[in-house]
């Protein structure tokens, strides 16, 4: 096993790929199949997307708690299988052209590569494998008898909790936080970026771009 002393932590949506967790839910909704019928579930998913997007902007934690209730009743086996299909159909084409180069560069510099996402772990795992990530920090659904309850095992990975998860991860793994890197596209990930010694704004929204300029953080465009 490699002997890592530092890590590179990557947000996923908007940073490495152009898709997001709402797109992922839409994919599952259209492919789940149930007694309700795929058509009905698909229409409900499409109708919900504007509300999801608005709530995501207002409150990321509330969004995650509300959003993942829509997975209740889905089987773990089916979700994992669909995650592989979703990666091929939707996520692989959405990977930003320079994302793999950025990750490979960090790996060559001796960093442990860790994806950090508010998405569900099974939806990100194929992407992590494809990009050569060493580990994954993501939300996990609660299952009872192999069926999702719609609840997420706390703590929910978002905002300040991303920073806490990164800090705790470095302690457990014996990694130097001050020598580690973090990459994100959104000001909502300011805690994640500020907790490491080497933050970078990637494809930043205008708020994060202004923050990065104020702090002299590197700014990258992977598109």
Coordinates of C-alpha atoms in Angstrom, one line a residue:
X1 CA 0.0 0.0 0.0
X2 CA 1.2 3.5 -0.8
X3 CA 2.4 5.5 2.3
X4 CA 0.5 8.8 1.8
X5 CA 1.3 11.9 3.9
X6 CA -1.2 14.3 2.2
X7 CA -4.4 14.1 0.1
X8 CA -6.3 15.9 -2.6
X9 CA -10.0 16.3 -2.0
X10 CA -12.3 16.9 -4.9
X11 CA -15.9 18.0 -5.0
X12 CA -17.7 16.3 -7.8
X13 CA -20.7 18.1 -9.3
X14 CA -19.6 21.1 -11.3
X15 CA -16.0 20.5 -10.4
X16 CA -15.2 17.2 -12.2
X17 CA -18.5 16.6 -14.0
X18 CA -21.2 18.8 -15.4
X19 CA -24.0 16.6 -14.0
X20 CA -25.5 16.9 -10.4
X21 CA -27.5 14.8 -8.0
X22 CA -30.8 16.0 -9.4
X23 CA -29.8 14.5 -12.8
X24 CA -28.9 11.3 -11.0
X25 CA -32.4 11.1 -9.3
X26 CA -34.0 11.7 -12.7
X27 CA -32.1 8.8 -14.1
X28 CA -33.1 6.5 -11.3
X29 CA -36.7 7.6 -11.5
X30 CA -36.9 6.9 -15.3
X31 CA -35.3 3.5 -14.9
X32 CA -36.6 2.1 -11.6
X33 CA -39.7 0.3 -12.7
X34 CA -42.5 -0.3 -10.1
X35 CA -46.2 -1.0 -9.7
X36 CA -46.7 2.7 -10.1
X37 CA -45.2 2.5 -13.6
X38 CA -42.2 4.1 -15.1
X39 CA -44.1 6.8 -16.9
X40 CA -45.8 8.1 -13.7
X41 CA -42.6 8.1 -11.8
X42 CA -40.8 9.9 -14.6
X43 CA -43.4 12.6 -14.8
X44 CA -43.2 13.1 -11.1
X45 CA -39.4 13.4 -11.2
X46 CA -39.5 15.9 -14.0
X47 CA -42.1 18.0 -12.2
X48 CA -40.0 18.0 -9.0
X49 CA -36.7 19.2 -10.6
X50 CA -37.4 22.9 -10.5
X51 CA -38.4 22.7 -6.8
X52 CA -35.3 20.6 -6.1
X53 CA -33.1 23.2 -7.8
X54 CA -34.6 26.1 -5.9
X55 CA -34.3 24.3 -2.5
X56 CA -30.7 23.4 -3.3
X57 CA -29.9 27.1 -3.8
X58 CA -31.6 28.2 -0.6
X59 CA -30.4 25.5 1.8
X60 CA -28.1 22.6 0.8
X61 CA -28.6 20.6 4.1
X62 CA -32.4 20.8 3.9
X63 CA -32.2 20.0 0.2
X64 CA -30.3 16.8 0.9
X65 CA -32.6 15.7 3.7
X66 CA -35.7 16.3 1.6
X67 CA -34.3 15.1 -1.7
X68 CA -33.2 11.6 -0.6
X69 CA -36.6 10.8 0.7
X70 CA -37.4 10.2 -2.9
X71 CA -35.2 7.0 -2.8
X72 CA -37.5 5.3 -0.3
X73 CA -38.6 1.9 -1.4
X74 CA -35.8 1.3 -3.9
X75 CA -33.7 -1.9 -3.4
X76 CA -30.0 -1.5 -2.8
X77 CA -29.1 -4.1 -5.4
X78 CA -31.2 -2.2 -8.1
X79 CA -29.6 1.1 -7.1
X80 CA -26.1 -0.3 -7.4
X81 CA -26.8 -1.9 -10.8
X82 CA -28.4 1.3 -12.1
X83 CA -25.4 3.3 -10.9
X84 CA -23.1 1.5 -13.3
X85 CA -25.5 2.1 -16.2
X86 CA -25.9 5.8 -15.2
X87 CA -22.2 6.2 -15.2
X88 CA -21.9 5.0 -18.8
X89 CA -25.0 6.7 -20.0
X90 CA -24.8 10.1 -18.2
X91 CA -21.7 10.7 -16.1
X92 CA -18.8 9.5 -18.3
X93 CA -19.8 11.9 -21.1
X94 CA -20.2 14.7 -18.6
X95 CA -16.6 14.5 -17.2
X96 CA -14.8 17.7 -17.9
X97 CA -12.0 17.3 -20.4
X98 CA -9.2 18.2 -18.1
X99 CA -10.5 16.5 -14.9
X100 CA -8.5 13.3 -15.3
X101 CA -5.3 15.3 -15.9
X102 CA -5.8 17.3 -12.7
X103 CA -6.3 14.1 -10.7
X104 CA -3.4 12.4 -12.3
X105 CA -1.1 15.3 -11.5
X106 CA -2.1 15.2 -7.8
X107 CA -1.5 11.5 -7.7
X108 CA 2.0 11.9 -9.2
X109 CA 2.8 14.5 -6.5
X110 CA 2.1 12.0 -3.8
X111 CA -1.5 12.9 -2.9
X112 CA -4.1 10.3 -1.9
X113 CA -7.0 11.1 -4.2
X114 CA -10.4 11.4 -2.4
X115 CA -13.7 12.4 -4.0
X116 CA -16.0 14.3 -1.6
X117 CA -19.6 14.6 -2.6
X118 CA -23.1 15.3 -1.2
X119 CA -24.3 12.7 -3.7
X120 CA -25.0 9.1 -2.6
X121 CA -22.0 6.8 -2.4
X122 CA -23.2 4.2 -4.9
X123 CA -23.8 6.9 -7.6
X124 CA -20.2 8.2 -7.3
X125 CA -18.3 5.0 -6.9
X126 CA -18.1 4.1 -10.7
X127 CA -16.8 7.6 -11.3
X128 CA -14.2 7.3 -8.6
X129 CA -13.0 4.0 -10.1
X130 CA -12.8 5.5 -13.5
X131 CA -10.8 8.5 -12.4
X132 CA -8.5 6.4 -10.3
X133 CA -9.5 7.9 -6.9
X134 CA -8.2 6.1 -3.9
X135 CA -11.2 6.8 -1.6
X136 CA -14.7 8.4 -1.4
X137 CA -16.5 10.5 1.1
X138 CA -20.2 10.7 0.3
X139 CA -23.7 10.3 1.7
X140 CA -25.0 6.9 2.5
X141 CA -28.6 5.7 2.4
X142 CA -30.1 3.8 5.3
X143 CA -31.4 0.3 4.3
X144 CA -33.7 -2.1 6.1
X145 CA -33.8 -5.5 4.6
X146 CA -32.0 -4.3 1.5
X147 CA -34.6 -1.6 0.8
X148 CA -33.9 2.2 1.1
X149 CA -35.8 4.0 3.9
X150 CA -35.2 7.4 2.3
X151 CA -33.0 8.5 5.3
X152 CA -29.4 9.4 5.1
X153 CA -26.9 8.0 7.7
X154 CA -25.7 11.1 9.5
X155 CA -23.8 13.3 9.3
X156 CA -25.0 14.6 6.0
X157 CA -22.1 15.5 3.7
X158 CA -22.6 19.1 2.7
X159 CA -21.2 22.6 3.5
X160 CA -19.4 22.7 6.8
X161 CA -19.8 19.0 7.3
X162 CA -17.6 18.4 4.2
X163 CA -14.8 20.3 6.1
X164 CA -15.4 18.3 9.2
X165 CA -15.4 15.0 7.2
X166 CA -12.1 16.0 5.6
X167 CA -10.5 17.0 8.9
X168 CA -11.6 13.8 10.5
X169 CA -10.4 11.8 7.5
X170 CA -6.9 13.3 7.7
X171 CA -6.7 12.5 11.4
X172 CA -7.8 8.8 10.9
X173 CA -5.4 8.4 7.9
X174 CA -2.5 10.3 9.4
X175 CA -2.5 12.8 6.6
X176 CA -1.2 16.4 6.9
X177 CA -4.2 18.8 6.5
X178 CA -2.0 21.8 5.9
X179 CA -0.2 20.0 3.0
X180 CA -3.4 18.7 1.5
X181 CA -5.4 20.1 -1.5
X182 CA -9.1 20.7 -2.0
X183 CA -10.9 21.6 -5.3
X184 CA -14.5 22.9 -5.7
X185 CA -16.6 25.1 -8.0
X186 CA -19.0 26.6 -5.5
X187 CA -18.9 29.1 -2.6
X188 CA -21.0 26.6 -0.7
X189 CA -17.8 24.6 -0.4
X190 CA -15.8 27.5 1.2
X191 CA -15.5 25.5 4.5
X192 CA -14.0 22.5 2.5
X193 CA -11.6 24.8 0.7
X194 CA -10.5 26.8 3.7
X195 CA -9.8 23.8 6.0
X196 CA -6.8 22.6 3.8
X197 CA -3.5 24.3 3.2
X198 CA -3.8 24.3 -0.6
X199 CA -7.3 25.2 -1.9
X200 CA -8.2 25.7 -5.6
X201 CA -11.3 27.1 -7.2
X202 CA -12.3 25.0 -10.2
X203 CA -14.9 26.2 -12.8
X204 CA -15.9 28.6 -10.0
X205 CA -19.2 30.4 -9.8
X206 CA -18.9 34.2 -9.6
X207 CA -19.0 34.2 -5.8
X208 CA -16.2 31.7 -5.4
X209 CA -14.2 33.4 -8.1
X210 CA -14.3 36.6 -6.2
X211 CA -13.4 34.8 -3.0
X212 CA -10.5 33.0 -4.7
X213 CA -9.2 36.3 -6.0
X214 CA -9.4 37.9 -2.6
X215 CA -7.4 35.1 -1.0
X216 CA -5.1 34.5 -4.0
X217 CA -6.2 31.0 -4.4
X218 CA -5.5 29.3 -7.8
X219 CA -8.4 29.3 -10.3
X220 CA -8.7 26.6 -12.9
X221 CA -11.1 25.8 -15.7
X222 CA -11.4 22.2 -16.6
X223 CA -14.0 22.6 -19.3

